[in-house]
Amino acid sequence: FQFEVPIKTWKKILSATLDCLGEEVRVPLPGGGSDYEQGFVYRPPGEKSSGSMASAGITVVHLVMKHLGKNAGGKLAKQSAKSIRQSLAWLGNHFTVKKNPPARAWQYFHLYGMERVGSLLSTEHFGDHLWYLEGAEFLVSKQAKGNWPAGNAGELQTCMALLFLKRATSFA
């Protein structure tokens, strides 16, 4: 069975996601000049962007825009493209596989978020970083007897690690 989601619902989802954009920051570009980066936040205003939220925001915006297509309208399409470009810049400028940047919990969720974004956008780089290579090397180095660190969420971390390593997100 198929459920039709009204266009206005997709637009509300997109608008609410764009409302979660963090602070827009001017950053220098390699070779000179500057541009802006802007991640996503969980609870605006005032919260700092994080890697997992940047990935979540990019994912939602990309999927909604893919669904809306020409129904998005010019203004929403431009805002969406800008948010993805600036959030990708944020991920590249704050890239790490060793934590959820800047210094948040949910490291393995951040890694899986990078996998979603990299796969959905068919990109191998975040900034100068080969996200999959660096993430896979890190995860393999942390694997212990078929799983990943136990802690409070060992099963969840193992699931996120496997989703990353499998490149589980569809390109479609």
Coordinates of N, CA and C in Angstrom, one line a residue:
F1 N 0.8 -1.2 0.0 CA 0.0 0.0 0.0 C 0.9 1.2 0.0
Q2 N 0.4 2.3 -0.6 CA 1.2 3.5 -0.8 C 0.5 4.6 -0.2
F3 N 1.2 5.5 0.6 CA 0.6 6.6 1.3 C 1.1 7.9 0.6
E4 N 0.2 8.7 0.1 CA 0.5 10.0 -0.5 C 0.7 11.1 0.5
V5 N 1.8 11.7 0.5 CA 2.1 12.8 1.4 C 1.8 14.1 0.6
P6 N 0.9 15.0 1.2 CA 0.6 16.2 0.4 C 1.8 17.1 0.3
I7 N 1.9 17.8 -0.8 CA 3.0 18.8 -1.1 C 3.2 19.7 0.1
K8 N 2.1 20.2 0.6 CA 2.2 21.2 1.7 C 2.9 20.6 2.9
T9 N 2.7 19.3 3.2 CA 3.4 18.6 4.3 C 4.9 18.6 4.0
W10 N 5.3 18.2 2.8 CA 6.7 18.2 2.5 C 7.3 19.6 2.7
K11 N 6.6 20.6 2.3 CA 7.1 22.0 2.4 C 7.2 22.4 3.9
K12 N 6.3 21.9 4.7 CA 6.4 22.2 6.2 C 7.6 21.5 6.8
I13 N 7.8 20.3 6.3 CA 9.0 19.6 6.8 C 10.3 20.3 6.4
L14 N 10.3 20.7 5.2 CA 11.5 21.5 4.7 C 11.7 22.8 5.4
S15 N 10.6 23.5 5.6 CA 10.7 24.8 6.3 C 11.1 24.6 7.8
A16 N 10.6 23.6 8.4 CA 11.0 23.3 9.8 C 12.5 22.9 9.9
T17 N 12.9 22.2 8.9 CA 14.3 21.8 8.9 C 15.2 23.0 8.7
L18 N 14.9 23.8 7.7 CA 15.7 25.0 7.5 C 15.7 26.0 8.7
D19 N 14.6 25.9 9.5 CA 14.6 26.7 10.7 C 15.7 26.2 11.7
C20 N 16.2 25.0 11.5 CA 17.2 24.5 12.4 C 18.6 24.7 12.0
L21 N 18.8 25.6 11.0 CA 20.1 26.0 10.6 C 20.8 26.8 11.8
G22 N 22.1 26.5 12.0 CA 22.8 27.1 13.0 C 23.4 28.5 12.5
E23 N 24.4 28.9 13.2 CA 25.0 30.2 12.9 C 25.7 30.2 11.6
E24 N 25.5 31.2 10.7 CA 26.3 31.3 9.5 C 27.6 32.0 9.8
V25 N 28.7 31.3 9.4 CA 30.0 31.8 9.8 C 30.9 31.9 8.5
R26 N 31.5 33.1 8.4 CA 32.5 33.3 7.2 C 33.8 32.5 7.5
V27 N 34.2 31.7 6.6 CA 35.5 31.0 6.8 C 36.4 31.2 5.6
P28 N 37.7 31.2 5.8 CA 38.7 31.3 4.7 C 38.7 30.1 3.8
L29 N 38.9 30.3 2.5 CA 39.1 29.3 1.6 C 40.5 29.0 1.3
P30 N 40.9 27.7 1.0 CA 42.3 27.4 0.6 C 42.6 28.2 -0.6
G31 N 43.7 28.9 -0.6 CA 44.1 29.7 -1.8 C 43.6 31.1 -1.8
G32 N 42.9 31.5 -0.7 CA 42.4 32.8 -0.6 C 40.9 33.0 -0.7
G33 N 40.4 34.1 -0.4 CA 39.0 34.4 -0.4 C 38.3 33.7 0.8
S34 N 37.0 33.8 0.8 CA 36.2 33.2 1.9 C 34.8 32.8 1.4
D35 N 34.2 32.0 2.2 CA 32.8 31.6 2.0 C 32.1 31.4 3.3
Y36 N 30.9 30.9 3.3 CA 30.2 30.7 4.5 C 30.0 29.2 4.8
E37 N 30.0 28.8 6.1 CA 29.6 27.5 6.5 C 28.4 27.7 7.5
Q38 N 27.6 26.6 7.6 CA 26.5 26.7 8.4 C 26.0 25.3 8.7
G39 N 26.1 24.8 9.9 CA 25.5 23.5 10.2 C 24.1 23.6 10.6
F40 N 23.6 22.5 11.1 CA 22.2 22.4 11.7 C 22.3 22.2 13.2
V41 N 21.3 22.6 13.9 CA 21.2 22.4 15.3 C 20.0 21.7 15.7
Y42 N 20.0 21.1 16.9 CA 18.8 20.4 17.4 C 17.8 21.3 17.9
R43 N 18.2 22.3 18.7 CA 17.2 23.2 19.3 C 17.7 24.6 19.1
P44 N 17.1 25.3 18.0 CA 17.5 26.7 17.8 C 16.7 27.6 18.8
P45 N 17.1 28.8 19.0 CA 18.4 29.4 18.6 C 19.5 29.2 19.7
G46 N 20.7 29.5 19.3 CA 21.8 29.5 20.3 C 22.6 28.2 20.4
E47 N 22.0 27.1 20.1 CA 22.8 25.8 20.2 C 23.9 25.8 19.1
K48 N 25.0 25.2 19.4 CA 26.1 25.0 18.4 C 25.8 23.8 17.5
S49 N 26.2 24.0 16.3 CA 26.0 22.9 15.3 C 26.9 21.7 15.7
S50 N 26.5 20.5 15.3 CA 27.3 19.3 15.5 C 27.3 18.5 14.2
G51 N 28.2 17.6 14.1 CA 28.4 16.7 13.0 C 27.1 15.9 12.7
S52 N 26.6 15.3 13.7 CA 25.4 14.5 13.5 C 24.2 15.3 13.1
M53 N 24.1 16.5 13.6 CA 22.9 17.4 13.2 C 23.1 17.9 11.8
A54 N 24.4 18.2 11.4 CA 24.7 18.7 10.1 C 24.3 17.6 9.1
S55 N 24.7 16.4 9.4 CA 24.3 15.3 8.5 C 22.8 15.0 8.4
A56 N 22.1 15.1 9.6 CA 20.7 14.9 9.6 C 20.0 16.0 8.8
G57 N 20.4 17.3 9.0 CA 19.8 18.4 8.2 C 20.0 18.2 6.7
I58 N 21.2 17.9 6.3 CA 21.5 17.7 4.9 C 20.6 16.6 4.3
T59 N 20.5 15.5 5.1 CA 19.7 14.3 4.6 C 18.3 14.7 4.4
V60 N 17.7 15.4 5.4 CA 16.3 15.7 5.3 C 16.0 16.7 4.1
V61 N 16.9 17.7 4.0 CA 16.7 18.7 3.0 C 16.8 18.0 1.6
H62 N 17.8 17.2 1.4 CA 18.1 16.5 0.2 C 16.9 15.6 -0.2
L63 N 16.4 14.8 0.8 CA 15.3 13.9 0.5 C 14.0 14.6 0.2
V64 N 13.7 15.7 0.9 CA 12.5 16.4 0.7 C 12.6 17.1 -0.7
M65 N 13.7 17.7 -1.0 CA 13.9 18.3 -2.3 C 13.8 17.3 -3.5
K66 N 14.3 16.2 -3.3 CA 14.2 15.1 -4.3 C 12.7 14.8 -4.5
H67 N 12.0 14.7 -3.4 CA 10.5 14.4 -3.6 C 9.8 15.6 -4.2
L68 N 10.1 16.8 -3.8 CA 9.3 17.9 -4.3 C 9.6 18.3 -5.7
G69 N 10.9 18.2 -6.1 CA 11.3 18.5 -7.4 C 10.9 20.0 -7.7
K70 N 10.2 20.2 -8.8 CA 9.8 21.5 -9.3 C 8.7 22.1 -8.4
N71 N 8.1 21.3 -7.6 CA 7.0 21.7 -6.7 C 7.5 22.6 -5.5
A72 N 8.8 22.6 -5.4 CA 9.4 23.3 -4.2 C 9.3 24.8 -4.4
G73 N 9.4 25.3 -5.6 CA 9.4 26.7 -5.8 C 10.8 27.3 -5.7
G74 N 11.0 28.4 -6.4 CA 12.4 28.9 -6.5 C 13.0 29.3 -5.2
K75 N 12.3 30.0 -4.3 CA 12.9 30.5 -3.1 C 13.3 29.3 -2.2
L76 N 12.4 28.3 -2.0 CA 12.8 27.1 -1.2 C 13.9 26.3 -1.8
A77 N 13.9 26.2 -3.1 CA 15.0 25.5 -3.8 C 16.3 26.2 -3.6
K78 N 16.3 27.5 -3.7 CA 17.6 28.2 -3.5 C 18.0 28.1 -2.0
Q79 N 17.1 28.2 -1.1 CA 17.5 28.1 0.4 C 18.0 26.7 0.7
S80 N 17.4 25.7 0.1 CA 17.8 24.3 0.3 C 19.2 24.1 -0.3
A81 N 19.4 24.5 -1.5 CA 20.7 24.3 -2.1 C 21.8 25.0 -1.3
K82 N 21.5 26.2 -0.8 CA 22.5 27.0 0.0 C 22.7 26.2 1.3
S83 N 21.7 25.7 2.0 CA 21.8 25.0 3.2 C 22.7 23.8 3.1
I84 N 22.5 23.0 2.0 CA 23.3 21.8 1.8 C 24.8 22.2 1.5
R85 N 25.0 23.2 0.6 CA 26.4 23.7 0.3 C 27.1 24.1 1.6
Q86 N 26.4 25.0 2.4 CA 27.1 25.5 3.6 C 27.2 24.4 4.7
S87 N 26.3 23.5 4.8 CA 26.5 22.4 5.7 C 27.5 21.4 5.3
L88 N 27.7 21.2 4.0 CA 28.8 20.4 3.6 C 30.1 21.0 3.9
A89 N 30.2 22.4 3.7 CA 31.4 23.1 4.1 C 31.6 22.9 5.6
W90 N 30.6 23.0 6.4 CA 30.7 22.8 7.9 C 31.3 21.4 8.2
L91 N 30.8 20.4 7.5 CA 31.3 19.0 7.7 C 32.7 18.9 7.3
G92 N 33.1 19.5 6.2 CA 34.5 19.5 5.8 C 35.4 20.2 6.7
N93 N 35.0 21.4 7.2 CA 35.8 22.2 8.1 C 36.0 21.7 9.5
H94 N 35.0 20.9 9.9 CA 35.0 20.3 11.3 C 35.2 18.8 11.2
F95 N 35.7 18.3 10.1 CA 35.8 16.8 9.9 C 36.6 16.1 11.0
T96 N 36.0 15.1 11.5 CA 36.7 14.1 12.4 C 35.9 12.8 12.5
V97 N 36.6 11.7 12.6 CA 35.9 10.5 12.8 C 36.1 10.0 14.3
K98 N 36.8 10.8 15.0 CA 37.2 10.4 16.4 C 36.1 10.9 17.4
K99 N 35.2 11.8 17.0 CA 34.2 12.3 17.9 C 33.1 12.9 17.0
N100 N 32.0 13.2 17.6 CA 30.9 14.0 16.9 C 31.2 15.4 17.1
P101 N 31.8 16.1 16.1 CA 32.2 17.5 16.3 C 31.1 18.4 16.7
P102 N 31.4 19.5 17.5 CA 32.7 19.8 18.0 C 33.2 18.9 19.1
A103 N 32.3 18.5 20.0 CA 32.7 17.6 21.1 C 31.5 17.0 21.7
R104 N 30.7 16.4 20.9 CA 29.4 15.8 21.4 C 29.4 14.3 21.5
A105 N 28.4 13.8 22.2 CA 28.2 12.4 22.3 C 27.7 11.8 20.9
W106 N 27.4 10.6 20.9 CA 26.9 9.9 19.7 C 27.8 9.9 18.5
Q107 N 29.1 9.6 18.8 CA 30.1 9.5 17.7 C 29.7 8.6 16.6
Y108 N 29.2 7.4 16.9 CA 28.9 6.4 15.9 C 27.7 6.8 15.1
F109 N 26.8 7.5 15.7 CA 25.7 8.1 14.9 C 26.2 9.1 14.0
H110 N 27.2 9.9 14.4 CA 27.8 10.9 13.5 C 28.4 10.2 12.3
L111 N 29.1 9.1 12.5 CA 29.7 8.3 11.4 C 28.7 7.8 10.4
Y112 N 27.6 7.3 11.0 CA 26.5 6.8 10.1 C 25.9 8.0 9.3
G113 N 25.8 9.1 10.0 CA 25.3 10.3 9.3 C 26.2 10.7 8.1
M114 N 27.5 10.6 8.3 CA 28.4 10.9 7.2 C 28.2 10.0 6.1
E115 N 27.9 8.7 6.4 CA 27.7 7.7 5.4 C 26.4 8.1 4.6
R116 N 25.4 8.5 5.3 CA 24.1 8.8 4.6 C 24.4 10.0 3.6
V117 N 25.0 11.0 4.1 CA 25.2 12.2 3.3 C 26.1 11.9 2.1
G118 N 27.3 11.2 2.4 CA 28.2 10.9 1.3 C 27.5 10.0 0.3
S119 N 26.7 9.1 0.7 CA 26.1 8.2 -0.3 C 24.9 8.9 -1.0
L120 N 24.1 9.6 -0.3 CA 23.0 10.3 -1.0 C 23.4 11.4 -2.0
L121 N 24.5 12.1 -1.6 CA 25.0 13.1 -2.5 C 26.1 12.6 -3.4
S122 N 26.4 11.3 -3.4 CA 27.4 10.7 -4.2 C 28.8 11.5 -4.2
T123 N 29.2 11.8 -2.9 CA 30.5 12.5 -2.8 C 31.4 11.6 -2.0
E124 N 32.7 11.6 -2.3 CA 33.7 10.9 -1.6 C 34.5 11.8 -0.6
H125 N 34.3 13.1 -0.7 CA 35.0 14.0 0.1 C 34.1 14.9 1.0
F126 N 34.6 15.2 2.2 CA 34.1 16.3 3.0 C 35.3 17.2 3.2
G127 N 35.3 18.3 2.5 CA 36.5 19.1 2.5 C 37.6 18.3 1.8
D128 N 38.7 18.3 2.4 CA 39.9 17.5 1.9 C 39.9 16.1 2.3
H129 N 38.9 15.6 3.0 CA 38.9 14.3 3.7 C 38.1 13.3 2.9
L130 N 38.7 12.1 2.7 CA 38.1 11.0 2.1 C 37.3 10.3 3.3
W131 N 36.0 10.7 3.4 CA 35.2 10.3 4.6 C 35.1 8.8 4.8
Y132 N 34.9 8.1 3.7 CA 34.7 6.6 3.9 C 36.1 6.0 4.3
L133 N 37.1 6.3 3.6 CA 38.4 5.7 4.0 C 38.8 6.0 5.4
E134 N 38.7 7.3 5.8 CA 39.1 7.6 7.2 C 38.2 7.0 8.2
G135 N 36.9 7.0 7.9 CA 35.9 6.3 8.8 C 36.1 4.8 8.9
A136 N 36.3 4.2 7.8 CA 36.5 2.7 7.8 C 37.8 2.3 8.6
E137 N 38.9 3.1 8.3 CA 40.1 2.8 9.0 C 39.9 3.0 10.5
F138 N 39.2 4.0 11.0 CA 38.9 4.2 12.4 C 38.1 3.1 12.9
L139 N 37.0 2.7 12.3 CA 36.1 1.7 12.8 C 36.8 0.3 12.9
V140 N 37.6 0.0 11.9 CA 38.3 -1.3 11.9 C 39.3 -1.3 13.1
S141 N 39.9 -0.2 13.4 CA 40.9 -0.1 14.5 C 40.2 -0.2 15.8
K142 N 39.0 0.1 15.9 CA 38.2 0.1 17.2 C 37.4 -1.2 17.4
Q143 N 37.3 -2.1 16.4 CA 36.5 -3.3 16.5 C 37.2 -4.3 17.4
A144 N 36.3 -4.9 18.3 CA 36.8 -5.8 19.2 C 35.9 -7.1 19.2
K145 N 36.4 -8.2 18.8 CA 35.7 -9.5 18.8 C 34.3 -9.4 18.1
G146 N 34.3 -8.7 17.0 CA 33.0 -8.7 16.2 C 32.0 -7.6 16.6
N147 N 32.4 -6.7 17.6 CA 31.5 -5.6 17.9 C 32.4 -4.4 18.2
W148 N 31.7 -3.3 18.6 CA 32.4 -2.1 18.9 C 32.2 -1.7 20.3
P149 N 32.8 -0.7 20.8 CA 32.8 -0.4 22.3 C 31.5 -0.6 22.9
A150 N 31.5 -1.3 24.0 CA 30.2 -1.5 24.7 C 29.6 -0.3 25.3
G151 N 30.2 0.3 26.3 CA 29.6 1.5 27.0 C 28.2 1.4 27.2
N152 N 27.5 2.5 27.1 CA 26.0 2.5 27.4 C 25.2 2.1 26.2
A153 N 25.8 2.1 25.0 CA 25.0 1.8 23.8 C 25.8 0.9 22.9
G154 N 26.4 -0.2 23.4 CA 27.3 -1.0 22.5 C 26.6 -1.6 21.3
E155 N 25.4 -2.1 21.5 CA 24.6 -2.7 20.4 C 24.3 -1.6 19.3
L156 N 24.0 -0.4 19.8 CA 23.7 0.7 18.9 C 24.9 1.1 18.1
Q157 N 26.1 1.2 18.8 CA 27.3 1.6 18.2 C 27.7 0.5 17.1
T158 N 27.5 -0.8 17.5 CA 27.8 -1.8 16.5 C 27.0 -1.7 15.3
C159 N 25.7 -1.4 15.4 CA 24.8 -1.3 14.3 C 25.2 -0.1 13.4
M160 N 25.5 1.0 14.1 CA 25.9 2.2 13.3 C 27.2 2.0 12.6
A161 N 28.2 1.3 13.2 CA 29.4 0.9 12.5 C 29.2 0.1 11.3
L162 N 28.3 -0.9 11.5 CA 28.1 -1.8 10.3 C 27.3 -1.1 9.2
L163 N 26.4 -0.2 9.5 CA 25.7 0.6 8.5 C 26.7 1.5 7.8
F164 N 27.7 2.0 8.5 CA 28.7 2.8 7.8 C 29.5 2.0 6.9
L165 N 30.1 0.9 7.4 CA 31.0 0.1 6.7 C 30.3 -0.6 5.4
K166 N 29.1 -0.9 5.6 CA 28.3 -1.5 4.5 C 27.9 -0.5 3.4
R167 N 28.0 0.8 3.8 CA 27.5 1.9 2.9 C 26.1 1.6 2.6
A168 N 25.3 1.5 3.7 CA 23.9 1.0 3.6 C 22.9 1.9 3.0
T169 N 23.2 3.2 2.8 CA 22.3 4.1 2.2 C 22.2 4.0 0.7
S170 N 21.0 3.9 0.2 CA 20.7 3.7 -1.2 C 21.2 5.0 -1.9
F171 N 21.7 4.8 -3.1 CA 22.0 6.0 -4.0 C 20.8 6.5 -4.7
A172 N 19.7 5.7 -4.7 CA 18.5 6.1 -5.5 C 17.8 7.3 -4.8

